[in-house]
PDB file of C-alpha atoms in Angstrom:
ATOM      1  CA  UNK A 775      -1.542  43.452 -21.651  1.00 40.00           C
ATOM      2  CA  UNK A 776       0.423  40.729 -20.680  1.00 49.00           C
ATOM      3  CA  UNK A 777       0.954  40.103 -16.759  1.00 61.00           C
ATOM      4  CA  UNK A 778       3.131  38.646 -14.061  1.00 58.00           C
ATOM      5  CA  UNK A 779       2.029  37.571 -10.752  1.00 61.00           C
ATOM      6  CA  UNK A 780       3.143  37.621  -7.007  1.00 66.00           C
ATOM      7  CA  UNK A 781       5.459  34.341  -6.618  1.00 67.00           C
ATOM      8  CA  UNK A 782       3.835  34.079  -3.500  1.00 65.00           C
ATOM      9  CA  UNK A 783       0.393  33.742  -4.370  1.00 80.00           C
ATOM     10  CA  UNK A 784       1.429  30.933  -7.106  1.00 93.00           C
ATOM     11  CA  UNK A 785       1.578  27.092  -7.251  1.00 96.00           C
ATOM     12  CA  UNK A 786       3.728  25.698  -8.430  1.00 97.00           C
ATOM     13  CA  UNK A 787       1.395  22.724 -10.586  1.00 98.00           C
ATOM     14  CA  UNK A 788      -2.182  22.294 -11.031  1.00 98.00           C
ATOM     15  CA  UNK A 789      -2.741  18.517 -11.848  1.00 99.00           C
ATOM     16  CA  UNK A 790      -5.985  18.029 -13.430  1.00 98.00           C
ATOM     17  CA  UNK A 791      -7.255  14.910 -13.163  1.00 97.00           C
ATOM     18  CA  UNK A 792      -6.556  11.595 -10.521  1.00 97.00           C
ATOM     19  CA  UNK A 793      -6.271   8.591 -12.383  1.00 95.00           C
ATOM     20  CA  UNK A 794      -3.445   7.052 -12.799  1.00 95.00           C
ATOM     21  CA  UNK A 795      -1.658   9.421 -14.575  1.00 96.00           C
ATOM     22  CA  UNK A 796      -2.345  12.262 -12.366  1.00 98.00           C
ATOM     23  CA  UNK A 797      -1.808  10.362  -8.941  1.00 98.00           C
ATOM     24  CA  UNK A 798       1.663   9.281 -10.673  1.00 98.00           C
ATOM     25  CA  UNK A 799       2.802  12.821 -11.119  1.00 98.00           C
ATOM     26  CA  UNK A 800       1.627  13.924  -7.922  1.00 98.00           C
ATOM     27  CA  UNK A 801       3.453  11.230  -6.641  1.00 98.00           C
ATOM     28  CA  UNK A 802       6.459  12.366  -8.589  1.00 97.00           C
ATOM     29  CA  UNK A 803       6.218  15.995  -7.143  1.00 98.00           C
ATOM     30  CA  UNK A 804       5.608  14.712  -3.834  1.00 97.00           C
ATOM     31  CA  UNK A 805       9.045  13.268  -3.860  1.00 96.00           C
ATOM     32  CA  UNK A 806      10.760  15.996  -5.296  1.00 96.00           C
ATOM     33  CA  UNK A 807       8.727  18.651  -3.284  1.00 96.00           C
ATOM     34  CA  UNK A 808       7.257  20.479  -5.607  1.00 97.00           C
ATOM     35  CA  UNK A 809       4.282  21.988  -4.436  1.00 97.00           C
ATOM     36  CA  UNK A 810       1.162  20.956  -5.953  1.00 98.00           C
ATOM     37  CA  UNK A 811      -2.566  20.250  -6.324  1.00 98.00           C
ATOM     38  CA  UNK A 812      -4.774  17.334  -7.924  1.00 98.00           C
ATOM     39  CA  UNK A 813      -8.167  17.911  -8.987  1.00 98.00           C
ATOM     40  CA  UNK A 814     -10.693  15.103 -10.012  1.00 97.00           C
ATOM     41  CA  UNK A 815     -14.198  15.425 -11.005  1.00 96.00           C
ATOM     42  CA  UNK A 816     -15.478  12.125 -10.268  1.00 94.00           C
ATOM     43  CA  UNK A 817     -16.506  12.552  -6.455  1.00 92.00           C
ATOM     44  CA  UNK A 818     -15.836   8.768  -5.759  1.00 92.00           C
ATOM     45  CA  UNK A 819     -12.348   6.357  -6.698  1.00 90.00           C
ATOM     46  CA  UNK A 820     -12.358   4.399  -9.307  1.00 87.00           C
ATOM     47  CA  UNK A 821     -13.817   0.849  -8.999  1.00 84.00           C
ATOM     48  CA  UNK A 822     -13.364  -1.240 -12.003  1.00 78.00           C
ATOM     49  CA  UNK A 823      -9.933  -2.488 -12.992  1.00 80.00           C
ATOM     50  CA  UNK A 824      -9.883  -1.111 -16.473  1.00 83.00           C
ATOM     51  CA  UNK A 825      -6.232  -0.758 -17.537  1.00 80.00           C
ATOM     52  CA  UNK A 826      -4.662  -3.842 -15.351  1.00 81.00           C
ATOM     53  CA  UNK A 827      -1.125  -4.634 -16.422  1.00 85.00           C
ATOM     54  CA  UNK A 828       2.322  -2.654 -15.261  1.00 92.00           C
ATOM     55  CA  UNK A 829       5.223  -3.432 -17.206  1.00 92.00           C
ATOM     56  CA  UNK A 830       8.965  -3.259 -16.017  1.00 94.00           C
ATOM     57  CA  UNK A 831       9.879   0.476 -16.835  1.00 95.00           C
ATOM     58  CA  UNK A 832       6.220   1.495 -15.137  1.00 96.00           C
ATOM     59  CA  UNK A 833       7.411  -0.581 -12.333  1.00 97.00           C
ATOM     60  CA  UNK A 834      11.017   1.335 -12.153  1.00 97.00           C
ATOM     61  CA  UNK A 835       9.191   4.472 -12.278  1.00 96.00           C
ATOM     62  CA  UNK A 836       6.836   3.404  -9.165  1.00 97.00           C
ATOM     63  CA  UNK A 837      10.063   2.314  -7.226  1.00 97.00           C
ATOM     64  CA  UNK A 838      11.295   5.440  -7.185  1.00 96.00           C
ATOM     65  CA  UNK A 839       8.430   6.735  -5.728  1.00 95.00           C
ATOM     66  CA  UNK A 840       7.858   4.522  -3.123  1.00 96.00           C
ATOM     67  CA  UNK A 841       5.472   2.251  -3.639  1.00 97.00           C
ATOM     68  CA  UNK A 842       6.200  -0.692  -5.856  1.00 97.00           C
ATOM     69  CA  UNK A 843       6.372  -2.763  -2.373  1.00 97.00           C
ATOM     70  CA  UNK A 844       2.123  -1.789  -2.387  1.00 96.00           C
ATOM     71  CA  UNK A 845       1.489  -2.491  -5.826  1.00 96.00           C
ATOM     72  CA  UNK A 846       3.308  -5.699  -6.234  1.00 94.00           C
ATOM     73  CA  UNK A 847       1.462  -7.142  -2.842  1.00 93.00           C
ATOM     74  CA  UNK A 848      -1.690  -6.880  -4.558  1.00 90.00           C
ATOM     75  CA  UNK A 849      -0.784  -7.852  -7.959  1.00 89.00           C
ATOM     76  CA  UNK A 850      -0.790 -11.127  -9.930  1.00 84.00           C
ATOM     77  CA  UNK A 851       2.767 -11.892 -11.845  1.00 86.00           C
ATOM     78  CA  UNK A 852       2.466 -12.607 -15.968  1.00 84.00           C
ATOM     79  CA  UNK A 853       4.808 -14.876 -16.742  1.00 84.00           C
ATOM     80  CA  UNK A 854       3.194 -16.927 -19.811  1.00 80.00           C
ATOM     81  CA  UNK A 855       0.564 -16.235 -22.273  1.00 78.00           C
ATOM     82  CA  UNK A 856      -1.252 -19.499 -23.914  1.00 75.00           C
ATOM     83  CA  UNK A 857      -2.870 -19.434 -26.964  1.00 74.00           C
ATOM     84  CA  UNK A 858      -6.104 -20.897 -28.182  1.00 71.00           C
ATOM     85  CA  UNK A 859      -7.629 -20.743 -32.146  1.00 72.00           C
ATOM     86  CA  UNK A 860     -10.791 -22.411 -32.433  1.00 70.00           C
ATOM     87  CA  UNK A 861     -10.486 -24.882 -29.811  1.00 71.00           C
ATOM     88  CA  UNK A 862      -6.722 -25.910 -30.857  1.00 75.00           C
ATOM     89  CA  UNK A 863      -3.831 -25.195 -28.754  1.00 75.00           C
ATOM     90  CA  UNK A 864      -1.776 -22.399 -31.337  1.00 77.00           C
ATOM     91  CA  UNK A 865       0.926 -22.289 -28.662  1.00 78.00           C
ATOM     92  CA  UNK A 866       2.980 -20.864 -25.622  1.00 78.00           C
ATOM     93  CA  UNK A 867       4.587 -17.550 -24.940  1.00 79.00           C
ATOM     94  CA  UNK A 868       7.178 -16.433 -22.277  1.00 84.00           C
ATOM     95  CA  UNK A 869       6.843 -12.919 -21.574  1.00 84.00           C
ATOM     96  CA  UNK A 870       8.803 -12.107 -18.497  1.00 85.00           C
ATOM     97  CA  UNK A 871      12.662 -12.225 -18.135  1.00 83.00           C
ATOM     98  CA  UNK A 872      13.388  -8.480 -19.007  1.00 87.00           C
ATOM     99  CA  UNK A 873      16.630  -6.408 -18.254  1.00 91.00           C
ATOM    100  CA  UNK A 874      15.352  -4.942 -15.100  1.00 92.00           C
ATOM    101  CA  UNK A 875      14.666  -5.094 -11.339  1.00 93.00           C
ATOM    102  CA  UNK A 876      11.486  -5.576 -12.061  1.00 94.00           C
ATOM    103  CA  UNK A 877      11.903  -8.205 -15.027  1.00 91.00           C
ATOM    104  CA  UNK A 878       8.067  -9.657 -15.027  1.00 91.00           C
ATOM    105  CA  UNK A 879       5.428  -7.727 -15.670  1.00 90.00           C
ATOM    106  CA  UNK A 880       2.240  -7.735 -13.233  1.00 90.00           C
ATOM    107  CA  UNK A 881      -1.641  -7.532 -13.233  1.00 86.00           C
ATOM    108  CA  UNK A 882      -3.299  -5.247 -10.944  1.00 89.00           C
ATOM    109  CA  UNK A 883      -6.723  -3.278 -11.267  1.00 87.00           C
ATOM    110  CA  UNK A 884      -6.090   0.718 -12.479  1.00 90.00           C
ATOM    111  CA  UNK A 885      -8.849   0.766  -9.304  1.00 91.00           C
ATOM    112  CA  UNK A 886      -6.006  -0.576  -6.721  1.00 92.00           C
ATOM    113  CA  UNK A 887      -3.214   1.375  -8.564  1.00 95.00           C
ATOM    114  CA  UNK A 888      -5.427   4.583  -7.742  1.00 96.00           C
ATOM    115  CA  UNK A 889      -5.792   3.513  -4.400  1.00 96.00           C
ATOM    116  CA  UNK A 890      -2.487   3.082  -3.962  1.00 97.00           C
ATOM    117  CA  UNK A 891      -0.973   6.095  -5.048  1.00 98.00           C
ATOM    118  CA  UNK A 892      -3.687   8.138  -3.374  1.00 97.00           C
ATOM    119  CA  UNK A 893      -3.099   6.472   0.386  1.00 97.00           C
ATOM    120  CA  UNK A 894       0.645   7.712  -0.485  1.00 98.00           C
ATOM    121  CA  UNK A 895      -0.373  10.840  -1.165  1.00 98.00           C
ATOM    122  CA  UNK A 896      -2.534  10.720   1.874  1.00 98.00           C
ATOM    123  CA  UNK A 897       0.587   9.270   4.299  1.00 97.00           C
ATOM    124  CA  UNK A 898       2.271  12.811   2.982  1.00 96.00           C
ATOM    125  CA  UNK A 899      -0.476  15.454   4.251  1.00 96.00           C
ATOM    126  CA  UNK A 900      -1.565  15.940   0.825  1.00 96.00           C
ATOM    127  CA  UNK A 901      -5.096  14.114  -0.838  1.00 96.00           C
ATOM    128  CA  UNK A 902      -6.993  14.582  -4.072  1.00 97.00           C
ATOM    129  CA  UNK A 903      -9.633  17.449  -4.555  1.00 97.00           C
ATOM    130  CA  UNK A 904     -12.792  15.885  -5.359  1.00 97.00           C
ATOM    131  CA  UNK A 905     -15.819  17.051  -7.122  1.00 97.00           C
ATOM    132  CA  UNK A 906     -14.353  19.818  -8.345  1.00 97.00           C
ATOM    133  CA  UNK A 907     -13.950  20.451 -12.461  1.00 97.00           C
ATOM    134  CA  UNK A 908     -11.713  22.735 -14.793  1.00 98.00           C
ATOM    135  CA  UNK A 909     -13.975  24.666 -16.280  1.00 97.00           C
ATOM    136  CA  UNK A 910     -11.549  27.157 -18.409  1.00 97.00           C
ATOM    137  CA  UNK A 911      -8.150  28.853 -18.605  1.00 96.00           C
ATOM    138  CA  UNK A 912      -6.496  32.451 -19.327  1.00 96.00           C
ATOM    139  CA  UNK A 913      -2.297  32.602 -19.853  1.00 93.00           C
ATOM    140  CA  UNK A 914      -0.151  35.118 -18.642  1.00 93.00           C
ATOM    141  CA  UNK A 915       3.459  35.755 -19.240  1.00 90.00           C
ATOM    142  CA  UNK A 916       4.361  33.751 -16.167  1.00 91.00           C
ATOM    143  CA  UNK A 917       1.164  32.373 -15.071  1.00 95.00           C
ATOM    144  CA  UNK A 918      -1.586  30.609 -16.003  1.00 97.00           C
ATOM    145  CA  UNK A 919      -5.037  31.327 -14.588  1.00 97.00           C
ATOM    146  CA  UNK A 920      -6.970  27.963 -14.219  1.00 97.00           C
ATOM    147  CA  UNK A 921     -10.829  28.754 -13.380  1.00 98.00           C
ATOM    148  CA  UNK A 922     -12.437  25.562 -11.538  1.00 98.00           C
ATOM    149  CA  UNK A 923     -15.739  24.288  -9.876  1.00 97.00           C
ATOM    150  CA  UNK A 924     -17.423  22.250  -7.523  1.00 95.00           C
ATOM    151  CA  UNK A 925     -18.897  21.473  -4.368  1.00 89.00           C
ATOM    152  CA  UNK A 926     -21.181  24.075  -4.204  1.00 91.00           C
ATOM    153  CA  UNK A 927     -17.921  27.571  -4.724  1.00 91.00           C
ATOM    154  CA  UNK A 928     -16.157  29.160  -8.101  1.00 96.00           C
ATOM    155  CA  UNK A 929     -12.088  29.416  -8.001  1.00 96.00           C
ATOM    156  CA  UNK A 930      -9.378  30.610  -9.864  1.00 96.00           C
ATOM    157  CA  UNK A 931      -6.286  29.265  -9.125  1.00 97.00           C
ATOM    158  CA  UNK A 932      -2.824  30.733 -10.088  1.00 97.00           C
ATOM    159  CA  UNK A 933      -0.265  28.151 -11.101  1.00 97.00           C
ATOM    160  CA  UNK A 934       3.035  27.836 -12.831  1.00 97.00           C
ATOM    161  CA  UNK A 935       2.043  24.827 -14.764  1.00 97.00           C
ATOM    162  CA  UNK A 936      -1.316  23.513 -15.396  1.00 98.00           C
ATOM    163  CA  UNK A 937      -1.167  19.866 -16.350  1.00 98.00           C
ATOM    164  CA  UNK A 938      -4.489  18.031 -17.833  1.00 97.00           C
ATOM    165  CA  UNK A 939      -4.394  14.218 -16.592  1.00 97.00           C
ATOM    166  CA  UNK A 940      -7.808  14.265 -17.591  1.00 94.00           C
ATOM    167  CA  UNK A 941      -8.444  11.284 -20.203  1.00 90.00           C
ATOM    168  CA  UNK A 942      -9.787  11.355 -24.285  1.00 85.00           C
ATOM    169  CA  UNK A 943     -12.243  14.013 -23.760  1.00 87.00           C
ATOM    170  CA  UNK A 944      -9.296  16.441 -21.756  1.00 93.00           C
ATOM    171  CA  UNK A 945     -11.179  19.603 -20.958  1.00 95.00           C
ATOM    172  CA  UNK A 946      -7.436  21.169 -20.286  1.00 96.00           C
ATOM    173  CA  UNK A 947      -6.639  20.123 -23.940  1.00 94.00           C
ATOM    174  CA  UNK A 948      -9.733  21.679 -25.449  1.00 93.00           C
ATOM    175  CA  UNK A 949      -8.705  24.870 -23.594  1.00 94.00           C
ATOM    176  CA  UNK A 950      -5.984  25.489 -25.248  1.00 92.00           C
ATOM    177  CA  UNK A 951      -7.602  24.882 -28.696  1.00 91.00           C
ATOM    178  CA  UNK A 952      -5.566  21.074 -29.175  1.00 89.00           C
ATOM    179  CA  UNK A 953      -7.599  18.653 -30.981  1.00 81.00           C
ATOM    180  CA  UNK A 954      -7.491  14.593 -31.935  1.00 80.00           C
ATOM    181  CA  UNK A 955      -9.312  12.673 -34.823  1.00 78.00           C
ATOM    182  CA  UNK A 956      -9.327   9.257 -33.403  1.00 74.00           C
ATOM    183  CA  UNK A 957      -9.878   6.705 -36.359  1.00 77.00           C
ATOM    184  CA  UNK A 958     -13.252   4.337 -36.026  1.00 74.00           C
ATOM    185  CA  UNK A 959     -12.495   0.976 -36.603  1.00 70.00           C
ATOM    186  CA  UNK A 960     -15.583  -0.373 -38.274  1.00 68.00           C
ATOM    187  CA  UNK A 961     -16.552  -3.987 -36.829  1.00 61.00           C
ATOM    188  CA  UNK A 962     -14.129  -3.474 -34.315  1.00 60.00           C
ATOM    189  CA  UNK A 963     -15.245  -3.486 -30.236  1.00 58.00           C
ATOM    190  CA  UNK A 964     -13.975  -3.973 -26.455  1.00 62.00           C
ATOM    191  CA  UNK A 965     -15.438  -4.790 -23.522  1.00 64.00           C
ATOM    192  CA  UNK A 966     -13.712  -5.630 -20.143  1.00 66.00           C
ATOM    193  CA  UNK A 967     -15.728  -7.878 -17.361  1.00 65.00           C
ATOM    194  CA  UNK A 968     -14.754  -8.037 -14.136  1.00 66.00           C
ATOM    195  CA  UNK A 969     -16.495 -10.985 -12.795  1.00 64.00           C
ATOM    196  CA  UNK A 970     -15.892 -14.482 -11.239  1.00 66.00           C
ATOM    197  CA  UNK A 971     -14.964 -17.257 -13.475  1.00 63.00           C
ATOM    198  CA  UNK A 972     -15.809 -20.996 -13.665  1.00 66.00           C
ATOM    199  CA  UNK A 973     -12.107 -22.379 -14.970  1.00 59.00           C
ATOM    200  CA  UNK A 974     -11.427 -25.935 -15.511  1.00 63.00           C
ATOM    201  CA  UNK A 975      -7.938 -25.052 -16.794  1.00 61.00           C
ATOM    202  CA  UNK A 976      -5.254 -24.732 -14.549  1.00 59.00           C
ATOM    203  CA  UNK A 977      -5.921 -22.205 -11.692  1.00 55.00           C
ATOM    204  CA  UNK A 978      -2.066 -20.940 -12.226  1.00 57.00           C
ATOM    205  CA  UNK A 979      -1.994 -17.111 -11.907  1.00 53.00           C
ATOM    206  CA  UNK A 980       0.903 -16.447 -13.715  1.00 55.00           C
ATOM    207  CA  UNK A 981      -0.719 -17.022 -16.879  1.00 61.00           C
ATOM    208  CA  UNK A 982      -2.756 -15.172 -19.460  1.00 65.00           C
ATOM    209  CA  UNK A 983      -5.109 -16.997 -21.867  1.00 61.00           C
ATOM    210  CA  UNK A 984      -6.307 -15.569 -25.412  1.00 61.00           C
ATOM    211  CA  UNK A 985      -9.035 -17.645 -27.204  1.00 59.00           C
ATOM    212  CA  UNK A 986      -9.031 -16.596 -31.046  1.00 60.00           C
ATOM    213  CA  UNK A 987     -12.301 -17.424 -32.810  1.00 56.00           C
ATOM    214  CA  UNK A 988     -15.609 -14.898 -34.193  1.00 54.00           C
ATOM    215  CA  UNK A 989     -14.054 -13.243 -30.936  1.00 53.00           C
ATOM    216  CA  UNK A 990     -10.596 -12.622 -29.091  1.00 53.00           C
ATOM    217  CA  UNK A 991     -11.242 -13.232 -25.736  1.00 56.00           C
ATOM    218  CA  UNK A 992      -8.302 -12.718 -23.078  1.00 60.00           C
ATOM    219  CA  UNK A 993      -8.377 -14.541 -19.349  1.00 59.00           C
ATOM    220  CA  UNK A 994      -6.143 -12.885 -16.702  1.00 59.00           C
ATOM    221  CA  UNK A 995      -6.239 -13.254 -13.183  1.00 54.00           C
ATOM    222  CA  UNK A 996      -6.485 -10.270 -10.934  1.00 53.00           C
ATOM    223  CA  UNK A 997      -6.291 -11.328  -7.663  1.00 49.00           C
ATOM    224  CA  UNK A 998      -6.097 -14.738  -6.142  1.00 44.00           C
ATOM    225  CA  UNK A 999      -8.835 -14.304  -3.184  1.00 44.00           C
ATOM    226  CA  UNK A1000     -11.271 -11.383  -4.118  1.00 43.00           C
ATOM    227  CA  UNK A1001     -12.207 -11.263  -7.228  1.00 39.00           C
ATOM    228  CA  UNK A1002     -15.394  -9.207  -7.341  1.00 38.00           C
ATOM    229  CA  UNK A1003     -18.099  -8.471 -10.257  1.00 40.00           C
ATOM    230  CA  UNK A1004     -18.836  -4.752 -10.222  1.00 38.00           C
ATOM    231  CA  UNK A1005     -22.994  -3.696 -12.310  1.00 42.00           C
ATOM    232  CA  UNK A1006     -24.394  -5.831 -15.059  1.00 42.00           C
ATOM    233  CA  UNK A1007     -22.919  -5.699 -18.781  1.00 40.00           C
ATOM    234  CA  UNK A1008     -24.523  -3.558 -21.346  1.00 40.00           C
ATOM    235  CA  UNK A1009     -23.766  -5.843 -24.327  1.00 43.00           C
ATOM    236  CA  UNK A1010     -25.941  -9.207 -23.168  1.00 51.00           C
ATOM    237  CA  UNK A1011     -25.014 -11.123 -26.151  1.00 52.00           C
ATOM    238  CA  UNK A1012     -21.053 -10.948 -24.959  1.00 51.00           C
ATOM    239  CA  UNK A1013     -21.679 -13.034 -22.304  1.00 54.00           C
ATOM    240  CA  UNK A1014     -23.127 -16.415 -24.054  1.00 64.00           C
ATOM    241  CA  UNK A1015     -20.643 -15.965 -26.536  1.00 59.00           C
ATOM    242  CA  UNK A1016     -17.543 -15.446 -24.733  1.00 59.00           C
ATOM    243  CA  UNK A1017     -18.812 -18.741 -22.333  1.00 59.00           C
ATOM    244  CA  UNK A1018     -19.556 -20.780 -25.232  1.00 62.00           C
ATOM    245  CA  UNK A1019     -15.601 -19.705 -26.791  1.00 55.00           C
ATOM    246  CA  UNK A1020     -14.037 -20.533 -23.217  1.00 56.00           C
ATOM    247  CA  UNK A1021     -15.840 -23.859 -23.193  1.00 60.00           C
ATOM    248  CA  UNK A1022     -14.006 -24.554 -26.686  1.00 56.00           C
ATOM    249  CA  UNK A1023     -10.785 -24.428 -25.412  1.00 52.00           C
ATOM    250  CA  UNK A1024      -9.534 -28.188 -24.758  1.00 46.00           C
ATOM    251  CA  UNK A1025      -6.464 -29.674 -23.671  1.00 45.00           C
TER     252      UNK A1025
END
């Protein structure tokens, strides 16, 4: 039988999930004070830069909120991308002068953007939940009934609006019976170093470099003063490799 609940005992959002996605909407309900909470399973923040560039609209939308000032402090401007084919200049590549305030997009670590939006959240009265994980749902006419755990206690929380923030494998999606079928590209990989660099070319950090060869390697620089290498890689051939293509690249 279907029910309603007590609007009292209700949130109004349950944000599941505080990367950037998550701290963003929080953010967002902050300002427009709706009540909330975040929940994020990983008990510590985030500390490689994954995800590193903010274009102009994501820029707009962090304006609004209050802290682009933050952000752009700590960022690194893009203003040019060079690019390299087997040891051959290929050419040069404006990228910034876009209709907006914020016309030039930025680099900046998703580690620092978390960071960011959390100490806002923090300035408010209001912080992440950490440790704790969704662990199942049940919907009501008005309500939905989010079950979580962590940190040693069971909950069910009653919320208007549950929201999963909470990446490719979304336990909030698989609640609710959604699915994806990402497509494998065969001889097709990533991986992202953060490390220090030995660079001969110019030290500008406006600038982006791609190097097209066996392998598409992409130079950006984070930050101008601490740059710092986070673990070992788990691919050791990358690293010989993506030396020996930088070394390529000539004047």
């Amino acid at each position: 039988m279907a029910q309603t609940k007590n609007q009292e005992d209700l949130i109004d959002v349950l944000i599941v999930g505080a990367g950037p996605v998550g701290l963003t909407l929080a953010a967002e309900l902050l300002r427009l004070g709706v009540q909330f909470r975040i929940l994020e399973t990983r008990p510590e923040p985030e500390k490689y830069s994954k995800a590193a560039n903010l274009w102009p609209r994501t820029q707009e939308v962090f304006a609004a909120i209050g802290v682009i000032d933050r952000l752009l402090a700590e960022s690194v401007p893009i203003r040019t991308a060079t690019l390299y084919a087997y040891g051959k200049r290929m050419g040069h590549v404006t990228i910034d002068g876009y209709s907006s305030p914020y016309g030039t997009p930025v680099m900046i670590g998703q580690n620092r953007i978390e960071r960011i939006l959390s100490d806002h959240l923090v300035q408010a009265g209001r912080s992440v939940e950490r440790g704790i994980t969704f662990t199942g749902l049940h919907q009501n006419t008005d309500y939905v009934e989010a079950t979580v755990e962590g940190n040693g206690k069971h909950e069910t929380v009653h919320c208007r609006f549950l929201v999963g923030c909470d990446g490719n494998k979304s336990r909030v999606r698989n609640a609710i019976g959604l699915s994806i079928h990402p497509e494998r590209l065969e001889r097709r990989f990533m991986r992202q170093i953060d490390a220090r660099v030995r660079w001969s070319r110019s030290v500008r950090d406006d600038q982006i470099w791609f190097s097209f060869s066996t392998l598409v390697i992409s130079v950006s620089f984070l930050y101008q003063k601490d740059i710092i290498a986070f673990g070992s890689l788990t691919m050791i051939k990358v690293y010989p490799i993506a030396i020996q293509l930088l070394r390529k690249c000539k004047k």
